[in-house]
PDB file of C-alpha atoms in Angstrom:
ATOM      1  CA  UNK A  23    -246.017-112.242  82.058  1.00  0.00           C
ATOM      2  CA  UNK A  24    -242.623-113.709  80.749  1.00  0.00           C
ATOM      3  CA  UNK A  25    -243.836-115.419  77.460  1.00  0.00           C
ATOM      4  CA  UNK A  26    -240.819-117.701  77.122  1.00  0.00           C
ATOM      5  CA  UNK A  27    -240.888-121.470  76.502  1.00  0.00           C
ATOM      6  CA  UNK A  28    -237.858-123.026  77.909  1.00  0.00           C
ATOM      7  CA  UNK A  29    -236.637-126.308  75.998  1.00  0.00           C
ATOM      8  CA  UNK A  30    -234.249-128.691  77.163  1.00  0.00           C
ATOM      9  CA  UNK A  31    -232.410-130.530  74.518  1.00  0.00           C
ATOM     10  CA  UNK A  32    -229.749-132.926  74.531  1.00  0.00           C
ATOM     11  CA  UNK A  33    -226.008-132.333  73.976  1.00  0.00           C
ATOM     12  CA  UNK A  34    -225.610-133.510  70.651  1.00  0.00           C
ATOM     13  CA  UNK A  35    -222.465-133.318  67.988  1.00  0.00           C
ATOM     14  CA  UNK A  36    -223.395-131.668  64.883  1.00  0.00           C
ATOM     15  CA  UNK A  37    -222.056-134.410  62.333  1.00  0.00           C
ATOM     16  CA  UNK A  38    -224.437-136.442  64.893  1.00  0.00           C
ATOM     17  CA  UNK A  39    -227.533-134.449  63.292  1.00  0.00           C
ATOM     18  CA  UNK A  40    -229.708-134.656  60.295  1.00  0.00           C
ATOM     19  CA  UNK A  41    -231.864-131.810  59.004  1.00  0.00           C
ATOM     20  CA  UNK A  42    -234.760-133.925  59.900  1.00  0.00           C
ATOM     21  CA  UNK A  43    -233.590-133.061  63.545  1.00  0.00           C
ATOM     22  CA  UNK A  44    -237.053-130.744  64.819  1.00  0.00           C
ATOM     23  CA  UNK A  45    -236.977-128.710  67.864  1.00  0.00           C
ATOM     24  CA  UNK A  46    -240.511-128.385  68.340  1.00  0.00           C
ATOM     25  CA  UNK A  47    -243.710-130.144  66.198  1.00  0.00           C
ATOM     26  CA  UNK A  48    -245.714-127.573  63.909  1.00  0.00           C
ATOM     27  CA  UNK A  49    -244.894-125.020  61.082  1.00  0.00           C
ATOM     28  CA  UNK A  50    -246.859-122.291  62.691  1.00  0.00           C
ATOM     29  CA  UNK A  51    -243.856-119.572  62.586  1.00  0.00           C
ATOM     30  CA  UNK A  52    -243.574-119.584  59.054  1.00  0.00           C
ATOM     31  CA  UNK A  53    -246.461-117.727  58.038  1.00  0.00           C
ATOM     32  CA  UNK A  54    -246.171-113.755  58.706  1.00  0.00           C
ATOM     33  CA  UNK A  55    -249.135-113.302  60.013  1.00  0.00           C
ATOM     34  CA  UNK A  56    -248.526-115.271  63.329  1.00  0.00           C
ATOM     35  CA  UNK A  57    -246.521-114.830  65.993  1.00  0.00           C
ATOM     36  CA  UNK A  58    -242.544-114.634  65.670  1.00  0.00           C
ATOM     37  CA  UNK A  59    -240.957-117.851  67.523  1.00  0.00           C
ATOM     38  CA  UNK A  60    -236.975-117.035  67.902  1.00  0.00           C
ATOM     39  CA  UNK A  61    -235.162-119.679  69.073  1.00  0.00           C
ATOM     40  CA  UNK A  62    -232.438-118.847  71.765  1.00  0.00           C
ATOM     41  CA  UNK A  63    -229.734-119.820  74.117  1.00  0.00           C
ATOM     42  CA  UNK A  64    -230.319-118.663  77.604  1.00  0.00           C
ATOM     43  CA  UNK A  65    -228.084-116.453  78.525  1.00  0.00           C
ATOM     44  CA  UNK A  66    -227.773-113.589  77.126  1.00  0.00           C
ATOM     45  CA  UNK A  67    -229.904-113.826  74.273  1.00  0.00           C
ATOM     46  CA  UNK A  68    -233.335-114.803  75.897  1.00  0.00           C
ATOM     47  CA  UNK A  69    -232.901-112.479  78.035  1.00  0.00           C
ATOM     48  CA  UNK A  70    -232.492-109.779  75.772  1.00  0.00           C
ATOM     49  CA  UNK A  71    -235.294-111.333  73.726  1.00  0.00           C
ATOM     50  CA  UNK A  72    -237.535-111.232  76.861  1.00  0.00           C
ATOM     51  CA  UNK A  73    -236.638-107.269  77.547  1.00  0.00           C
ATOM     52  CA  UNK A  74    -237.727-106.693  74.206  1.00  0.00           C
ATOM     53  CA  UNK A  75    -241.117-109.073  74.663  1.00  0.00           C
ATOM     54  CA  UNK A  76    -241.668-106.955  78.189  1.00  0.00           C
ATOM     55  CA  UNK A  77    -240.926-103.971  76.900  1.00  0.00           C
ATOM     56  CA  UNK A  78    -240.853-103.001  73.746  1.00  0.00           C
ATOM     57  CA  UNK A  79    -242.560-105.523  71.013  1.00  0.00           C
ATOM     58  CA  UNK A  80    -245.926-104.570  72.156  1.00  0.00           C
ATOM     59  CA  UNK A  81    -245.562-100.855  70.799  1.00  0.00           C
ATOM     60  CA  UNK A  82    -244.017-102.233  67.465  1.00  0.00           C
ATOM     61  CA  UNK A  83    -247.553-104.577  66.937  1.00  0.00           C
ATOM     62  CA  UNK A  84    -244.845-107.791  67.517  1.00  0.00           C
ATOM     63  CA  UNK A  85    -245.901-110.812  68.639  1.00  0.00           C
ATOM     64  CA  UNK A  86    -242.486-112.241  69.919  1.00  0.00           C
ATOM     65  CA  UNK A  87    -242.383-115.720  71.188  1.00  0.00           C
ATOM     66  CA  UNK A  88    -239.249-117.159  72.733  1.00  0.00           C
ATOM     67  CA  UNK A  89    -238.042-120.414  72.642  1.00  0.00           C
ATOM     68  CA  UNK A  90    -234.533-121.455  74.694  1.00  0.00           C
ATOM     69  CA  UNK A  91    -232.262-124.577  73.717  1.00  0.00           C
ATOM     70  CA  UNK A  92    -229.171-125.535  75.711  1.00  0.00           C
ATOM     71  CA  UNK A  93    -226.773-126.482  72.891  1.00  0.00           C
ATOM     72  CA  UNK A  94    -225.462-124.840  69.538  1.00  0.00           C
ATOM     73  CA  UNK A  95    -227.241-126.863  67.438  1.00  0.00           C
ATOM     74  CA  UNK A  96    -230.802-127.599  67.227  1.00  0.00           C
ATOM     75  CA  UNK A  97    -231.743-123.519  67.025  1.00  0.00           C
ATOM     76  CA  UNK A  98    -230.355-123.552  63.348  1.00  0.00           C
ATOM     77  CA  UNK A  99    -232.285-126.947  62.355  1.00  0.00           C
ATOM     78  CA  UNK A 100    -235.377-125.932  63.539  1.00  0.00           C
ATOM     79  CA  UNK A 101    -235.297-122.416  61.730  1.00  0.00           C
ATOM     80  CA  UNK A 102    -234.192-124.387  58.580  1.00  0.00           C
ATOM     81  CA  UNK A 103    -237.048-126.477  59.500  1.00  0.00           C
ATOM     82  CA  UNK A 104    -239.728-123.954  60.408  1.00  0.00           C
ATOM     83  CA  UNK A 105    -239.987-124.621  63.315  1.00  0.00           C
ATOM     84  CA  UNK A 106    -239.130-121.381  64.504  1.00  0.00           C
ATOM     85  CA  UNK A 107    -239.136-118.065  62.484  1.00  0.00           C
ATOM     86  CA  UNK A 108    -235.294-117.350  63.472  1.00  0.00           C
ATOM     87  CA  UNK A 109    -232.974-117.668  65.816  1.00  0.00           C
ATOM     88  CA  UNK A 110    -230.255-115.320  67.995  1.00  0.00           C
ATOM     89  CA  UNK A 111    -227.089-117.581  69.436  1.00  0.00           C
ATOM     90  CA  UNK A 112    -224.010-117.559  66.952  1.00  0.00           C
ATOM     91  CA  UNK A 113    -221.584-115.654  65.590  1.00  0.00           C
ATOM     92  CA  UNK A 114    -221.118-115.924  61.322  1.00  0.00           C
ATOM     93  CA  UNK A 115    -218.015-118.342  61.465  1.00  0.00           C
ATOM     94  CA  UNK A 116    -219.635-120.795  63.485  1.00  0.00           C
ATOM     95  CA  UNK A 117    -222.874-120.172  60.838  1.00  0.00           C
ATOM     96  CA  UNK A 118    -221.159-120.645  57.677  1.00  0.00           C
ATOM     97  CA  UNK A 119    -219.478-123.517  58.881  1.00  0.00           C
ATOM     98  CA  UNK A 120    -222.859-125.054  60.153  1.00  0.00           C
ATOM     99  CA  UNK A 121    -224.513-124.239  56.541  1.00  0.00           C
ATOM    100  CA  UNK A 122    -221.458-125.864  54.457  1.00  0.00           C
ATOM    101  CA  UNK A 123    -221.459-128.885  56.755  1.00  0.00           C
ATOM    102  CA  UNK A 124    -225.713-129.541  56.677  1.00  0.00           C
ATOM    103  CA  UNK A 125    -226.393-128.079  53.697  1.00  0.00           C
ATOM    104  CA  UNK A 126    -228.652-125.261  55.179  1.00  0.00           C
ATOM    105  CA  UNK A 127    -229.411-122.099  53.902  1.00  0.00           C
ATOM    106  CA  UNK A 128    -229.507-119.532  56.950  1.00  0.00           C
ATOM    107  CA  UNK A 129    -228.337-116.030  57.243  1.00  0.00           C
ATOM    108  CA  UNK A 130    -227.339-113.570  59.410  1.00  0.00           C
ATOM    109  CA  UNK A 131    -229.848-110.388  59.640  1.00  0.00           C
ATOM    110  CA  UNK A 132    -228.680-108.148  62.192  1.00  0.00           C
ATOM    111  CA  UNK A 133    -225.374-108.312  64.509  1.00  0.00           C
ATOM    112  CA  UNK A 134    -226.536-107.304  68.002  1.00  0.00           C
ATOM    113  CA  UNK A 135    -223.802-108.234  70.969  1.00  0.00           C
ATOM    114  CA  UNK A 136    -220.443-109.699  71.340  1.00  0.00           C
ATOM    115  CA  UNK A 137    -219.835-112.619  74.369  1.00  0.00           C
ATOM    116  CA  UNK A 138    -215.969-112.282  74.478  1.00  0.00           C
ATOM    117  CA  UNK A 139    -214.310-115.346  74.704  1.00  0.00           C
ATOM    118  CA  UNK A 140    -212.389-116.156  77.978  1.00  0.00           C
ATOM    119  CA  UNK A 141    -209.507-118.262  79.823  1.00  0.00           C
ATOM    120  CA  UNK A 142    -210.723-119.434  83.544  1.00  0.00           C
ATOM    121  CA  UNK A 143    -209.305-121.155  86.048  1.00  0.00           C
ATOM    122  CA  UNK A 144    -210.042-122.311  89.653  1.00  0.00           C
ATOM    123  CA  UNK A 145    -206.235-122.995  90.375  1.00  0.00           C
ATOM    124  CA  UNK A 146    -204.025-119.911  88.965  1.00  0.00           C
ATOM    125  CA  UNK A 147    -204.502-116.424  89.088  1.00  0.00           C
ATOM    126  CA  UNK A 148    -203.232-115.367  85.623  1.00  0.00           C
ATOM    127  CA  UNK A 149    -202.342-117.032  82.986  1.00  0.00           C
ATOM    128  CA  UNK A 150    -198.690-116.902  83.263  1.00  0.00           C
ATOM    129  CA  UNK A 151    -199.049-119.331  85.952  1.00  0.00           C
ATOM    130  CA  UNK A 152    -200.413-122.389  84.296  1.00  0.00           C
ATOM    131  CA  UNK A 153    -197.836-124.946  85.069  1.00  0.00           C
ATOM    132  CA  UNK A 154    -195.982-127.544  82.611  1.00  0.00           C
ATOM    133  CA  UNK A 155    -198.039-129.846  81.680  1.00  0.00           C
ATOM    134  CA  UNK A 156    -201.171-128.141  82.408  1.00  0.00           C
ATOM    135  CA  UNK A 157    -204.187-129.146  80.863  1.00  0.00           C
ATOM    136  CA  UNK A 158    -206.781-126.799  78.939  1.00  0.00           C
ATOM    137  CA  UNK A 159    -210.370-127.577  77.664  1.00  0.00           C
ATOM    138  CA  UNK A 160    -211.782-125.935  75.088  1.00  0.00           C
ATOM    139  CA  UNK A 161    -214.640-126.383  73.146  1.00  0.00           C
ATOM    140  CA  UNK A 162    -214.589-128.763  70.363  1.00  0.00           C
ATOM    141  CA  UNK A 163    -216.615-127.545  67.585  1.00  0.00           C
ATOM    142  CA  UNK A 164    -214.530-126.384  64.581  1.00  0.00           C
ATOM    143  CA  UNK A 165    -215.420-122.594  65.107  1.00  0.00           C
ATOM    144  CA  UNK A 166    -214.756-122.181  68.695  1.00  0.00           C
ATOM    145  CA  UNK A 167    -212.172-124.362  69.378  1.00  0.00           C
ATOM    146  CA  UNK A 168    -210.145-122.553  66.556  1.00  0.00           C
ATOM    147  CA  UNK A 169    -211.817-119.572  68.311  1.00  0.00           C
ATOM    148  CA  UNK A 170    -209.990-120.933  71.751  1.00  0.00           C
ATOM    149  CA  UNK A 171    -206.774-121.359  69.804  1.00  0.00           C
ATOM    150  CA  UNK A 172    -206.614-117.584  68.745  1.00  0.00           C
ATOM    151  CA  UNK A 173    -207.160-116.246  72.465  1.00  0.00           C
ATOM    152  CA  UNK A 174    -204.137-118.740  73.907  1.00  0.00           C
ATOM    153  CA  UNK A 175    -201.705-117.480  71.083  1.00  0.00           C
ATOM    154  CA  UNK A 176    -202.968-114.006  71.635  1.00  0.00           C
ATOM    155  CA  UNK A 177    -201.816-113.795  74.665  1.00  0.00           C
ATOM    156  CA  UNK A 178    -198.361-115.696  74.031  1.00  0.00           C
ATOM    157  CA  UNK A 179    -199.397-119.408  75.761  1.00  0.00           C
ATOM    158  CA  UNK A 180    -198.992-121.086  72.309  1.00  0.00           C
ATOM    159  CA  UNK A 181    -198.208-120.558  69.003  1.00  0.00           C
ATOM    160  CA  UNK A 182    -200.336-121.524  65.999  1.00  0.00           C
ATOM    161  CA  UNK A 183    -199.152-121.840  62.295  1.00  0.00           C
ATOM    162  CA  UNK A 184    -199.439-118.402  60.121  1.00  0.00           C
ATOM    163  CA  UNK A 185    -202.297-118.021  58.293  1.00  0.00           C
ATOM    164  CA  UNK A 186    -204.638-120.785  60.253  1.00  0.00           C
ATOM    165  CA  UNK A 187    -208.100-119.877  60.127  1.00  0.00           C
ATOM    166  CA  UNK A 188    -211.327-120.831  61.487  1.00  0.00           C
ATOM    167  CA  UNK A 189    -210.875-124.507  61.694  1.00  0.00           C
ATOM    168  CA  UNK A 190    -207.583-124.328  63.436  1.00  0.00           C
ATOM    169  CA  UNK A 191    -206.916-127.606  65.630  1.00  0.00           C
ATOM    170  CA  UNK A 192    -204.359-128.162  68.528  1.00  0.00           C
ATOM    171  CA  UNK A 193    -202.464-130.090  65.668  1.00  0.00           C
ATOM    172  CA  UNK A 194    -201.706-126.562  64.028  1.00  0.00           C
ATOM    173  CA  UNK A 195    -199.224-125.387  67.192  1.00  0.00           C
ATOM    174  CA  UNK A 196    -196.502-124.845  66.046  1.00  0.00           C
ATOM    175  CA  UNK A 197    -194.972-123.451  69.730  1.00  0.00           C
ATOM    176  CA  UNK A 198    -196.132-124.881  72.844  1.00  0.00           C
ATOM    177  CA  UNK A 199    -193.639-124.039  75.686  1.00  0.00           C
ATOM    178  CA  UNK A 200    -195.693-124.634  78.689  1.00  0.00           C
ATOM    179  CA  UNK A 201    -196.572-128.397  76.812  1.00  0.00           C
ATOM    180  CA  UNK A 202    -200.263-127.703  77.619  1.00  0.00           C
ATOM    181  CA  UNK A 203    -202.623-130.184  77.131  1.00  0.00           C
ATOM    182  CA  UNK A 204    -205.932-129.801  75.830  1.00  0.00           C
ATOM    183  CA  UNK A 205    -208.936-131.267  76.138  1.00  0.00           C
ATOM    184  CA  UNK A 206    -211.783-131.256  73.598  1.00  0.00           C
ATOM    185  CA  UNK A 207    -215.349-130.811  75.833  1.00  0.00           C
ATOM    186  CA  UNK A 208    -218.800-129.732  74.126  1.00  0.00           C
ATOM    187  CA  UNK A 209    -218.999-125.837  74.656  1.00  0.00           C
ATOM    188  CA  UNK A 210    -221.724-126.330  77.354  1.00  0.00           C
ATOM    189  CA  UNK A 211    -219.286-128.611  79.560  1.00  0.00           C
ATOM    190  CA  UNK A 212    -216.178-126.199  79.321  1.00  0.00           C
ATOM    191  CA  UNK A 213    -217.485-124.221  82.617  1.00  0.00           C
ATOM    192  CA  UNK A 214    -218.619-127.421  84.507  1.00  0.00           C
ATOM    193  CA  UNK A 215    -214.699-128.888  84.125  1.00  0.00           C
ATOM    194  CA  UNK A 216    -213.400-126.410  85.680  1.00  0.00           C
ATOM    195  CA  UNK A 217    -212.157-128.622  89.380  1.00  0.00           C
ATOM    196  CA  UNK A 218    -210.787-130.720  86.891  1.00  0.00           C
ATOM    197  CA  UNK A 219    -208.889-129.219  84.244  1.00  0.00           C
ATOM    198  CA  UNK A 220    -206.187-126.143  85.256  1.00  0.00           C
ATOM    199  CA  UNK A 221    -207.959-123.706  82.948  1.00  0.00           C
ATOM    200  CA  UNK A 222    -210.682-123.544  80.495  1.00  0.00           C
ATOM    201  CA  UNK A 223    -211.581-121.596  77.589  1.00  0.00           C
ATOM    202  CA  UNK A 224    -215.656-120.571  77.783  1.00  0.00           C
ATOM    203  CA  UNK A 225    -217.879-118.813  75.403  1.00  0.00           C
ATOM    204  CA  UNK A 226    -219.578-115.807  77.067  1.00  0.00           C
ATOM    205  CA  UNK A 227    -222.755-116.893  77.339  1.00  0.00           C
ATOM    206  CA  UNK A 228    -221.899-120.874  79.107  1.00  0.00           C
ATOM    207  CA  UNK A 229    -219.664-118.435  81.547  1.00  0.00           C
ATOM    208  CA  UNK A 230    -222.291-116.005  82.827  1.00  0.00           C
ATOM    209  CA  UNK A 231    -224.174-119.003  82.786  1.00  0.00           C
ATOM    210  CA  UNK A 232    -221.976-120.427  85.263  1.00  0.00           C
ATOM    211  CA  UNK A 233    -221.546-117.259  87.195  1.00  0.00           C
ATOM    212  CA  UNK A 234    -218.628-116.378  86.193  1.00  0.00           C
ATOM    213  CA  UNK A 235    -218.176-112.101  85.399  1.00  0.00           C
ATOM    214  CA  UNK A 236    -215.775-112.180  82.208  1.00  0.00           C
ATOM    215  CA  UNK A 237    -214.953-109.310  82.763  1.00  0.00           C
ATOM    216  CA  UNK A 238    -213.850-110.143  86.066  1.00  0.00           C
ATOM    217  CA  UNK A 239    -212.781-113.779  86.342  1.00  0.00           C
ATOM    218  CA  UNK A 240    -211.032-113.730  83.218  1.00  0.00           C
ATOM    219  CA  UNK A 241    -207.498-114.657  82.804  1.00  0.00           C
ATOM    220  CA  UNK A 242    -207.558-113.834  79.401  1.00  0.00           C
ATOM    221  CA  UNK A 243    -210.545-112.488  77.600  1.00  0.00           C
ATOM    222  CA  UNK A 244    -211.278-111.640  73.313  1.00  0.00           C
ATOM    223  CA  UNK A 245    -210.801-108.001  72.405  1.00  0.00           C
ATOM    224  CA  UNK A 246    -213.630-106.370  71.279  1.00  0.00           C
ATOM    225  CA  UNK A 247    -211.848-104.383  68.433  1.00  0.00           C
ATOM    226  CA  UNK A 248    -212.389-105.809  64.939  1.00  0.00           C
ATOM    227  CA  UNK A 249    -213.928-109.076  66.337  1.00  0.00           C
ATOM    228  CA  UNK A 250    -215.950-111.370  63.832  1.00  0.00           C
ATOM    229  CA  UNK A 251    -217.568-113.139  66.454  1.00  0.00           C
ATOM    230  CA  UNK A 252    -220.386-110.973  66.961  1.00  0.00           C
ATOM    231  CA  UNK A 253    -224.052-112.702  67.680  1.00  0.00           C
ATOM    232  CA  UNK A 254    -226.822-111.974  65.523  1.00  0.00           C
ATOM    233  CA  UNK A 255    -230.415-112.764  64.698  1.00  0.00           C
ATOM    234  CA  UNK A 256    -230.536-115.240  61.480  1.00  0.00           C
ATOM    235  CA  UNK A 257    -233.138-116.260  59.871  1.00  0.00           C
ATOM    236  CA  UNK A 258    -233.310-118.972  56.645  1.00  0.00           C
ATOM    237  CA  UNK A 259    -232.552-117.411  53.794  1.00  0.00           C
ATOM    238  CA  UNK A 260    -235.777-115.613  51.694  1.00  0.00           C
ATOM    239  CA  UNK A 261    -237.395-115.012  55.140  1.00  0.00           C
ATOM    240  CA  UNK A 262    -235.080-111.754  55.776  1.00  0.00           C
ATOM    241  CA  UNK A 263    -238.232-108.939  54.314  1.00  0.00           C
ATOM    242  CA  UNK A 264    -240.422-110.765  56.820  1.00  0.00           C
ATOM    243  CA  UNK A 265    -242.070-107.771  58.544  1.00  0.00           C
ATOM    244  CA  UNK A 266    -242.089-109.144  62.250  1.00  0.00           C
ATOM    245  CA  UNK A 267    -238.338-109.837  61.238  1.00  0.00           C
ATOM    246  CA  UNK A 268    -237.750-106.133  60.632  1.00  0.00           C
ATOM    247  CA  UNK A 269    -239.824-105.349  63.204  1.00  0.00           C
ATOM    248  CA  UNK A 270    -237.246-107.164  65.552  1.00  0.00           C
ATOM    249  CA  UNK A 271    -233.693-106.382  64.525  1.00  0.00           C
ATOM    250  CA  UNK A 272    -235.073-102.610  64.900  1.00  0.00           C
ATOM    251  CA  UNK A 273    -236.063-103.465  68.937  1.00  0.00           C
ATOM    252  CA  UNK A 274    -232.505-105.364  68.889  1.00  0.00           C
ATOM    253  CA  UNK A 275    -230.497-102.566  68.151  1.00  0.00           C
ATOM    254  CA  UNK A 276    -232.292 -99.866  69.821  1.00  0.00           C
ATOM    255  CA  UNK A 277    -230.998 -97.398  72.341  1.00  0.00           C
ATOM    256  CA  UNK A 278    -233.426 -99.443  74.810  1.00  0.00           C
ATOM    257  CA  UNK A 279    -231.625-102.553  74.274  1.00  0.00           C
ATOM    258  CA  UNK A 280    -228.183-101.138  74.598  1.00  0.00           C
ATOM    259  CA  UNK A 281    -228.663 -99.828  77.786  1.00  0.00           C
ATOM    260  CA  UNK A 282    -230.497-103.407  78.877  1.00  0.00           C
ATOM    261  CA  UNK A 283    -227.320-105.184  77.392  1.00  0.00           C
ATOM    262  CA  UNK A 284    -224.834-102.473  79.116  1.00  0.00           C
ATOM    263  CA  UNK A 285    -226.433-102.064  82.864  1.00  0.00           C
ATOM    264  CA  UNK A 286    -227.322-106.112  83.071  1.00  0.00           C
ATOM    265  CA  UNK A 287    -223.934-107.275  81.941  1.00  0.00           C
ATOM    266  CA  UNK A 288    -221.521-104.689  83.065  1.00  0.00           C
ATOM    267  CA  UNK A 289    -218.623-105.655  80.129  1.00  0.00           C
ATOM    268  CA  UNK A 290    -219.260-109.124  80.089  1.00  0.00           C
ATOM    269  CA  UNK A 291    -221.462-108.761  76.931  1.00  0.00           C
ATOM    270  CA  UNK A 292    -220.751-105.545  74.360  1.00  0.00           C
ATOM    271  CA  UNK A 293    -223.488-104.363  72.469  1.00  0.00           C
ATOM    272  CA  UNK A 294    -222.219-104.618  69.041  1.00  0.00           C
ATOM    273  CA  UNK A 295    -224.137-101.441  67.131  1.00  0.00           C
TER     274      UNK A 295
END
């Protein structure tokens, strides 16, 4: 039986948030003795949580609970929280600029997958076609919209200025010779603007959400090679020797889940050990 709680939270801003912000009542994850509650986004990472619930926890003596939230936010306030034990959605620049900006504490304890970052449309074919003018979304936290940024310049839409890093804006473009304009949508709502915007720039897991195959669909799609947006399980910080913790990042980067990861998502998600 699929032991996964699904959770339906609002779309909410991060500034928007205060740590008092719980995803679920209770503290019952934070002793070691109970079961692990891992907070999650959908797709992939519940589902690769739920392969390892089905499959392989039992063997390991884990008692793996899942818990699924729709937006980027609330799995890192309720781990800070205790809410839940840890979480699996992000990628460490979108982390470190969560902990600066809320004063949390939580860190990464094993990288497991990469979601490549991609460039879709519903009105061009390839990128080269966009048309003057031509608007964009992209997400608009800091992370991924500087993340969005990179993969437009990358492939030679736009220029940004040298040496821009992870909070890159469209304000640092320094080159824009198709004058694309962008528009600043939550992550979750880049997919669903897709009849309404010439492209869009989606985060792996919102586009195989949406049914799109990155690997397929898109125009332009993040290189794997030397890519620091790898998602891992994180957990706050102190909580990292927490035996049901080890006990998962071992299942998480097992042969067993590489396979899952490789024959369920067929390139659009890498495993990342």
């Amino acid at each position: 039986m699929r032991n996964t709680a699904k959770i339906t939270t609002a779309v909410l801003a991060a500034g928007a948030l205060t740590l008092g912000l719980t995803a679920c009542g209770g503290d019952s994850s934070s002793s070691t003795d109970g079961p692990l509650i891992v907070a999650a986004s959908p797709v992939p990472h519940a589902e690769i949580l739920t392969y390892v619930h089905d499959n392989l926890a039992k063997k390991e003596g884990l008692d793996l609970q899942v818990k699924e939230f729709t937006d980027y936010v609330t799995p890192n306030t309720a781990t800070q929280d205790g809410s839940v034990g840890a979480n699996y959605f992000q990628n460490k620049p979108y982390l470190d600029d969560f902990n600066k900006k809320n004063g949390t504490d939580i860190v990464p304890v094993v990288t497991v997958h990469l979601e490549p970052l991609g460039l879709y449309s519903h009105k061009v074919k390839k990128a080269g076609d966009l048309k003057s003018g031509a608007t964009v979304a992209i997400p608009n936290d800091t992370v991924n919209e500087a993340r969005a940024l990179k993969l437009l310049a990358a492939d030679g839409l736009i220029t940004l200025k040298a040496g821009v890093g992870n909070e890159a804006t469209p304000s640092d473009i320094t080159k824009n010779p198709k004058n694309l304009k962008f528009k600043e949508l939550e992550a979750a709502q880049t997919p669903r603007s897709l009849d309404d915007v010439d492209a869009a720039v989606v985060n792996g897991n919102y586009a195989i959400e949406s049914d799109l195959k990155p690997s397929k669909d898109a125009l332009v799609l993040e290189s794997p090679e030397n890519n620091p947006y790898g998602n891992f399980l994180a957990v706050k910080k102190g909580n990292e020797d927490d035996p049901r913790v080890k006990k998962l990042a071992k299942l998480l980067t097992s042969p067993e889940v590489k396979k899952f990861i490789q024959d369920k998502y067929a390139g659009s998600v890498l495993a990342s050990f």
